[in-house]
mmCIF file of C-alpha atoms in Angstrom:
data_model
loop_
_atom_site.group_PDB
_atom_site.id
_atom_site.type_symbol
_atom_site.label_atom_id
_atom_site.label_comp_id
_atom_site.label_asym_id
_atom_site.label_seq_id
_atom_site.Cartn_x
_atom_site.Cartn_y
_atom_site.Cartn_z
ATOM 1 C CA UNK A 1 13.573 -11.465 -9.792
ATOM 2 C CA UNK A 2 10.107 -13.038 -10.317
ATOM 3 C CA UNK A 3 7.686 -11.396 -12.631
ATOM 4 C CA UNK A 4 4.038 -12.402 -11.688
ATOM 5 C CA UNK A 5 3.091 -8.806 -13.964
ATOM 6 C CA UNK A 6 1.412 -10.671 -16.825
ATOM 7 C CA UNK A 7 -0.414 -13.170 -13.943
ATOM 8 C CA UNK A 8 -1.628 -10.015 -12.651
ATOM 9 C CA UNK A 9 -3.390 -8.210 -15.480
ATOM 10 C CA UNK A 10 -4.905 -11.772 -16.702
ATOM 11 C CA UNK A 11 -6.942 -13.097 -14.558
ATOM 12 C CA UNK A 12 -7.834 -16.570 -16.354
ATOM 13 C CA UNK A 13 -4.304 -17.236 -17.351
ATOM 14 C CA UNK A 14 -3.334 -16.707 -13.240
ATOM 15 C CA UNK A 15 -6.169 -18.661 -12.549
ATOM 16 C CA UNK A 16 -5.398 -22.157 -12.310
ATOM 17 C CA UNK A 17 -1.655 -21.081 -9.681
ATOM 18 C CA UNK A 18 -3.077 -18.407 -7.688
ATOM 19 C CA UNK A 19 -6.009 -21.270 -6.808
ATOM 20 C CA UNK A 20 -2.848 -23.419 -5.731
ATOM 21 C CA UNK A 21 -1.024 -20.679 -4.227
ATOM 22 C CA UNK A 22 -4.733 -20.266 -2.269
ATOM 23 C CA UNK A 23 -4.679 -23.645 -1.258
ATOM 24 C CA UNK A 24 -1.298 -23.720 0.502
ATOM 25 C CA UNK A 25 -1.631 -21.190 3.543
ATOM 26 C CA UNK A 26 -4.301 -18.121 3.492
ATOM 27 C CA UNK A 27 -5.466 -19.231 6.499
ATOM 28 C CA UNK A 28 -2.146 -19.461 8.078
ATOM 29 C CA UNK A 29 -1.311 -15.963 6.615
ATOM 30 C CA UNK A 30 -4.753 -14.584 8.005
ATOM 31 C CA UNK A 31 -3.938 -15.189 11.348
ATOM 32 C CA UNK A 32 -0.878 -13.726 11.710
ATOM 33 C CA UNK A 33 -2.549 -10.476 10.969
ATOM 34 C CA UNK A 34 -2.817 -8.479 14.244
ATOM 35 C CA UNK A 35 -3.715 -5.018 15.220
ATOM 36 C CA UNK A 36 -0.416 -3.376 16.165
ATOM 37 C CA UNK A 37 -0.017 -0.545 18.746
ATOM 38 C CA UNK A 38 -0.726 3.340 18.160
ATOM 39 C CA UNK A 39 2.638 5.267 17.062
ATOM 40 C CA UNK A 40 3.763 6.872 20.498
ATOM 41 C CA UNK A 41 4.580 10.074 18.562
ATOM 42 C CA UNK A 42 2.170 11.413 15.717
ATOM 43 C CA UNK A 43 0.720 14.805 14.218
ATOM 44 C CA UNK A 44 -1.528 17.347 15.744
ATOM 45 C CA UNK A 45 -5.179 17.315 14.126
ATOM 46 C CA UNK A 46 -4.489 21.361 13.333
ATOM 47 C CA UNK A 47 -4.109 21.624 9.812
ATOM 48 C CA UNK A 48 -7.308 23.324 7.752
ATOM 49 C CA UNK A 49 -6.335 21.050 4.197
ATOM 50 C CA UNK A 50 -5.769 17.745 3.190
ATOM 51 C CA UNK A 51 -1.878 16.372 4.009
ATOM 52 C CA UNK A 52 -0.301 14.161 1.657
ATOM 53 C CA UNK A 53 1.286 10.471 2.572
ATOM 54 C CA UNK A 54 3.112 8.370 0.056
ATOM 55 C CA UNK A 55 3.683 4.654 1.039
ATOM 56 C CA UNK A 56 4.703 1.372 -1.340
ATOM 57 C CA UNK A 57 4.584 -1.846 0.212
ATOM 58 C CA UNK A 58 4.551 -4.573 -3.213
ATOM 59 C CA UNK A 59 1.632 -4.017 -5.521
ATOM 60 C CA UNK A 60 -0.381 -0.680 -5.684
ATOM 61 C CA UNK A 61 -3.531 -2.392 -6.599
ATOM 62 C CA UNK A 62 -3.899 -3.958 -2.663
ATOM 63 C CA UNK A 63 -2.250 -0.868 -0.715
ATOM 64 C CA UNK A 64 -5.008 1.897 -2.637
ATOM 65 C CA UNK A 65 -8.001 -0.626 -1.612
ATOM 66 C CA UNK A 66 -6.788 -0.234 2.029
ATOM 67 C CA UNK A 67 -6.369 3.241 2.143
ATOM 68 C CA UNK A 68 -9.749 3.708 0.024
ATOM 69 C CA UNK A 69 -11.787 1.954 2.860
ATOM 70 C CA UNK A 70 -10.026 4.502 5.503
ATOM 71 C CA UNK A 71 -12.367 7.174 7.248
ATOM 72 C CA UNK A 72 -10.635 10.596 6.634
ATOM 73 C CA UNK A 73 -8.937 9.637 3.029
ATOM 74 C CA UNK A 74 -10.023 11.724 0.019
ATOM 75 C CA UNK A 75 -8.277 10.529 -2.591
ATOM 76 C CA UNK A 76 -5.788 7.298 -3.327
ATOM 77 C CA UNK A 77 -3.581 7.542 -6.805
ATOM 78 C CA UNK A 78 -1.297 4.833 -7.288
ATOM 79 C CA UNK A 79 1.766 5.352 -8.834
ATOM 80 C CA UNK A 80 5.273 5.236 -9.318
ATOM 81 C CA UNK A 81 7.952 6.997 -6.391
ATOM 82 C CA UNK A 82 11.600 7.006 -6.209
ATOM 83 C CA UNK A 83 12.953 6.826 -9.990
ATOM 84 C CA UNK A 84 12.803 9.443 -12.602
ATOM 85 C CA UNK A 85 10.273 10.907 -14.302
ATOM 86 C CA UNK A 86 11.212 9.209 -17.615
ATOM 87 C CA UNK A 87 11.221 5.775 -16.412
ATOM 88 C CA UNK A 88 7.712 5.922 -14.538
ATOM 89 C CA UNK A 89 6.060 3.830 -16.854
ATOM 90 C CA UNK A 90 4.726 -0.003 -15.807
ATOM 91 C CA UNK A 91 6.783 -1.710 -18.246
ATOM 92 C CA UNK A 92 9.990 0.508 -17.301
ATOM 93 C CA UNK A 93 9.229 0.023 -13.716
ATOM 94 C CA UNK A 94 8.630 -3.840 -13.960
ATOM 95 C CA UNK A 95 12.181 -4.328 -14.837
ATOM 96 C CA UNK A 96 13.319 -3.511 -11.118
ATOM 97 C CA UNK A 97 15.989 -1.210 -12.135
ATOM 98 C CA UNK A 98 14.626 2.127 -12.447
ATOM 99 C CA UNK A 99 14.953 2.856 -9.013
ATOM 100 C CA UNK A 100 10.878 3.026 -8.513
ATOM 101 C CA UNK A 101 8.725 1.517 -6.027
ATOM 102 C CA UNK A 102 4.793 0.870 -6.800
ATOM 103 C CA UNK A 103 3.304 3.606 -4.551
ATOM 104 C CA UNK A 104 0.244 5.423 -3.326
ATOM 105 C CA UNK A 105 -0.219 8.843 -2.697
ATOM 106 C CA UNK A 106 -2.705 9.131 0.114
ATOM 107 C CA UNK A 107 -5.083 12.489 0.530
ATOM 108 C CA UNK A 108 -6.163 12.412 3.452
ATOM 109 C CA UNK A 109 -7.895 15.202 6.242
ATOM 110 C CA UNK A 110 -5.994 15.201 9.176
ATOM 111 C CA UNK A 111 -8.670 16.318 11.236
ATOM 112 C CA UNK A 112 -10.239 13.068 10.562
ATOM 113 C CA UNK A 113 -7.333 10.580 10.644
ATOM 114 C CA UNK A 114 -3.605 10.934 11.682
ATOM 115 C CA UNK A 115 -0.877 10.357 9.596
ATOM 116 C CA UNK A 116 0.771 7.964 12.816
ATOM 117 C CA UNK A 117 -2.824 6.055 12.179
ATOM 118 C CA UNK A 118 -2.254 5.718 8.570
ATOM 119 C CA UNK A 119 1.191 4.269 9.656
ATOM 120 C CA UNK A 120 -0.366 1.803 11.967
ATOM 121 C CA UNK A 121 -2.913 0.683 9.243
ATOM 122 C CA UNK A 122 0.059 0.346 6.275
ATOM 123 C CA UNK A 123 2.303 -1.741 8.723
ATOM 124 C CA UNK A 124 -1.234 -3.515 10.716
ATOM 125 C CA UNK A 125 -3.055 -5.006 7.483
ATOM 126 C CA UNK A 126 -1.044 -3.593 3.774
ATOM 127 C CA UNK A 127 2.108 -5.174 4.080
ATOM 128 C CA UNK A 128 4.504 -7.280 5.709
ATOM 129 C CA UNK A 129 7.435 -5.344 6.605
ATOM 130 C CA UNK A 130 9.835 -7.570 7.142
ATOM 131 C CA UNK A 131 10.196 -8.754 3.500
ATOM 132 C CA UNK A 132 12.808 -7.263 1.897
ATOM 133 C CA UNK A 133 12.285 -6.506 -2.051
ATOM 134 C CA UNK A 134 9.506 -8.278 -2.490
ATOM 135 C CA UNK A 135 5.765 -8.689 -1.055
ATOM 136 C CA UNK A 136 3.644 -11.868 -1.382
ATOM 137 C CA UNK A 137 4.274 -13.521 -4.816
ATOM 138 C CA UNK A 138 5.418 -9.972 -6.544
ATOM 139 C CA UNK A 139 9.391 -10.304 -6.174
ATOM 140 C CA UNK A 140 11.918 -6.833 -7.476
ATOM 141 C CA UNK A 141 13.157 -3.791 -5.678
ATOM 142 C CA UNK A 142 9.691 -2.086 -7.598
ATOM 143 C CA UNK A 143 7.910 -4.092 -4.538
ATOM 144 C CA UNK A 144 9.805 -2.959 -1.645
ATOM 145 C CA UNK A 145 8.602 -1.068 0.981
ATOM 146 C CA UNK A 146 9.239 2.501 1.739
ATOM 147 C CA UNK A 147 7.581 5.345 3.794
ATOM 148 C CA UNK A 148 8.399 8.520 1.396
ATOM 149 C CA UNK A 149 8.300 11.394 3.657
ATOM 150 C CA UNK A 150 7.270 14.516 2.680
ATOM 151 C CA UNK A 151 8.709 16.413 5.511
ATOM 152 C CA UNK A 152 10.381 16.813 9.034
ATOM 153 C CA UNK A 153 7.610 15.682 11.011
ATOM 154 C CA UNK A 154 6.518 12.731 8.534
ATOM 155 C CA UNK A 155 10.261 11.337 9.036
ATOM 156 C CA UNK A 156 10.503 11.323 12.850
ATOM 157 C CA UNK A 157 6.547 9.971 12.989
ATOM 158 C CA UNK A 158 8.005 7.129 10.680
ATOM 159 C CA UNK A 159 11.235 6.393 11.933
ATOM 160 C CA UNK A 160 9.559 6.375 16.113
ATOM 161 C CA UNK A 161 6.940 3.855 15.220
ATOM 162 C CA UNK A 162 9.825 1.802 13.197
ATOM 163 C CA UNK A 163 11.480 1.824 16.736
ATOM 164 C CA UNK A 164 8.580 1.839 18.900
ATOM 165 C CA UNK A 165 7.337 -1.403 16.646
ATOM 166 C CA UNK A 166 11.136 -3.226 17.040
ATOM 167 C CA UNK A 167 11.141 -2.500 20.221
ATOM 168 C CA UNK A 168 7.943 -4.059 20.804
ATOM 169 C CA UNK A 169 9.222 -7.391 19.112
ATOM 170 C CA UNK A 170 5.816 -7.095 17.276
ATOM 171 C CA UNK A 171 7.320 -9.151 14.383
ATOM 172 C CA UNK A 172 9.309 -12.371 14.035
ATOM 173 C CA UNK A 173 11.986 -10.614 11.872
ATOM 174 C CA UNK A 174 13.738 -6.820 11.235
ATOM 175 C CA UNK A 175 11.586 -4.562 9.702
ATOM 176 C CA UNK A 176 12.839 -3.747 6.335
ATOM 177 C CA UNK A 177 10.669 -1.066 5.410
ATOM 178 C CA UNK A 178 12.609 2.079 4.252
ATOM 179 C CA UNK A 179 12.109 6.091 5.332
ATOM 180 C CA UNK A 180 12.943 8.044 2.975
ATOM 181 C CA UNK A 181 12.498 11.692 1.256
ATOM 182 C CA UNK A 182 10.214 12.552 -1.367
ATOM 183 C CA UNK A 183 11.022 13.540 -4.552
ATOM 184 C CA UNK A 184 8.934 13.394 -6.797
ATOM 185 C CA UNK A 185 5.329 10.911 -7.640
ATOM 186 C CA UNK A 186 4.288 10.178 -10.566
ATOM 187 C CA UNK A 187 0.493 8.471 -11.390
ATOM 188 C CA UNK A 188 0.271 4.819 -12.407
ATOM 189 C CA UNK A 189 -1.416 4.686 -15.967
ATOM 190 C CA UNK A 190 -5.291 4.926 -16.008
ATOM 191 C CA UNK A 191 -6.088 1.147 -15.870
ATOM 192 C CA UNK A 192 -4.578 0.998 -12.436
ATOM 193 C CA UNK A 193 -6.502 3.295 -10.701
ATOM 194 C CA UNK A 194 -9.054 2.075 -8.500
ATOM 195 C CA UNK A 195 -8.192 -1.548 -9.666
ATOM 196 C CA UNK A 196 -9.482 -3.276 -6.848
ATOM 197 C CA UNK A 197 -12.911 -1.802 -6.883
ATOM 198 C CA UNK A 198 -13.048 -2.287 -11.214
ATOM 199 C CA UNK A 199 -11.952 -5.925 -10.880
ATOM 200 C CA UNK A 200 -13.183 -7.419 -8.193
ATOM 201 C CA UNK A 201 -13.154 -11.066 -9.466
ATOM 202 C CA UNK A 202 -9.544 -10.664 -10.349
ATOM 203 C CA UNK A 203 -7.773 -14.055 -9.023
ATOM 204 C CA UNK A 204 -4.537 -11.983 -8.032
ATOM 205 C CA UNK A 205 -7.161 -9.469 -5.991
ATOM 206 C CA UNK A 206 -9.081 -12.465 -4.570
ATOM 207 C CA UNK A 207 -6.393 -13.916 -3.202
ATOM 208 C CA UNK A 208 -3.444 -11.420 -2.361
ATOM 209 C CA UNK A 209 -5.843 -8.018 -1.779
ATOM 210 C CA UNK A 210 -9.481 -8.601 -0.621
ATOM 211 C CA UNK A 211 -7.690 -9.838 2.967
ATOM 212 C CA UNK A 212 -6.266 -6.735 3.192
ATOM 213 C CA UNK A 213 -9.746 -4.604 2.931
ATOM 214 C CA UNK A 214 -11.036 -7.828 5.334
ATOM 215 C CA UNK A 215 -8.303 -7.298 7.722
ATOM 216 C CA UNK A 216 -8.777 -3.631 7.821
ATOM 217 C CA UNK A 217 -12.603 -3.839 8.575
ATOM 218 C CA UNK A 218 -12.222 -6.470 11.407
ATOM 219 C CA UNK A 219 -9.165 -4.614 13.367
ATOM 220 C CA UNK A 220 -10.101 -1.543 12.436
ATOM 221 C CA UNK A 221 -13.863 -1.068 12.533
ATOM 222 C CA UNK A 222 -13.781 2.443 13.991
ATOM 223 C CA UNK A 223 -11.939 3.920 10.542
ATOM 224 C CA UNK A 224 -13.329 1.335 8.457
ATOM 225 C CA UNK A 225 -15.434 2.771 5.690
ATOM 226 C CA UNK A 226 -17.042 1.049 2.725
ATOM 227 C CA UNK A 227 -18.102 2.348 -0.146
ATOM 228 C CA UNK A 228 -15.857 5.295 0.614
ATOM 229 C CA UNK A 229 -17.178 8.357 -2.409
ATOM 230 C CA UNK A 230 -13.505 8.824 -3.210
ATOM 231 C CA UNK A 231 -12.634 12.050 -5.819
ATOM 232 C CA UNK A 232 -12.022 9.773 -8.643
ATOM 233 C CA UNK A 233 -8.399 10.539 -9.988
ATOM 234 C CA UNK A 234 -8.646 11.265 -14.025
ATOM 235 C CA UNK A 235 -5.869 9.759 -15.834
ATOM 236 C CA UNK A 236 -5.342 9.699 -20.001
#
């Protein structure tokens, strides 16, 4: 397992790799970035409250920005899914055996956006879903990716598009990405929240994260929303 944790949270000391990590293939990685096709099967628009989604797909910091610039989202947390409540910490959880993934919980109006659209924006421009414990330079089973259904309908949505998408050959390799139940989330500490928006000049957010909010507002410029006036999540 690689650790690129400490890289992350100091910027100058990441500096000087993520600037040769930069100079090896962004624009490579840019262009393989494509809008993929609408899930076939997805949720009526009838509910009268904000639905919940939880998705992890590496890094929090990257998958909250996306969701943050989505039309329809009222809230982003980031946090910790699939381990106990005991072990949801960021030093417990960067030891890759806890059982967590780095997750968001996404509030979102579903009069306003789908939850098959917030699929096709996760698996379009968040993530790439064919690497298995690991996204980017951020290596562990705490980076994999997993939807984390919250019900019936959530799980079929999820596991159709999975089909519908290998079925389409729309990537060069299996999808790895995991469905599963959830159990429980738990909130990332305070300094995590809304890290892409407090540290913009981050090195690990320059590189790995702005093309993701970039990628969003060029495939997606009918959702796209920037500044979204989020209700700011209040952690101690």
């Amino acid at each position: 397992m690689i650790r690129y944790r400490a890289f992350r949270l100091f910027p100058l000391a990441a500096a000087v790799l993520l600037a040769g990590l930069a100079a090896c293939q962004p624009v490579a990685f840019a262009n393989e970035v494509t809008r993929l096709p609408a899930p076939s099967v997805d949720a009526a628009a009838s509910a009268t409250h904000n639905e919940v989604a939880v998705l992890a797909g590496g890094c929090f910091w990257g998958i909250e920005a996306v969701f943050e610039h989505v039309k329809g989202v009222r809230r982003v947390t980031a946090g910790y899914s699939g381990g106990a409540a005991n072990t949801a910490t960021y030093d417990d959880v960067g030891n890759g055996d806890t059982g967590h993934a780095e997750s968001v919980k996404v509030e979102y109006d579903p009069t306003q956006v789908s939850y098959g659209k917030l699929l096709q924006v996760f698996f379009s421009v968040a993530l790439n879903p064919t690497e298995l414990n690991r996204q980017g330079p951020d290596s562990g089973t705490q980076y994999r990716s997993v939807v984390f259904y919250g019900n019936a309908e959530q799980k079929k949505i999820a596991d159709d598009y999975i089909a519908q998408l290998t079925a389409a050959k729309a990537f060069n390799a299996p999808i790895v990405t995991q469905v599963l139940p959830l159990k429980a989330f738990y909130p990332a500490e305070a300094y995590h929240q809304n890290y892409y928006d407090l540290h913009p000049n981050n090195p690990y957010i320059v590189f790995n994260d702005a093309p993701k909010v970039a990628h969003l507002q060029k495939l997606f410029p009918e959702i796209y929303q920037a500044p979204q006036h989020l209700v700011q999540v209040q952690l101690h």
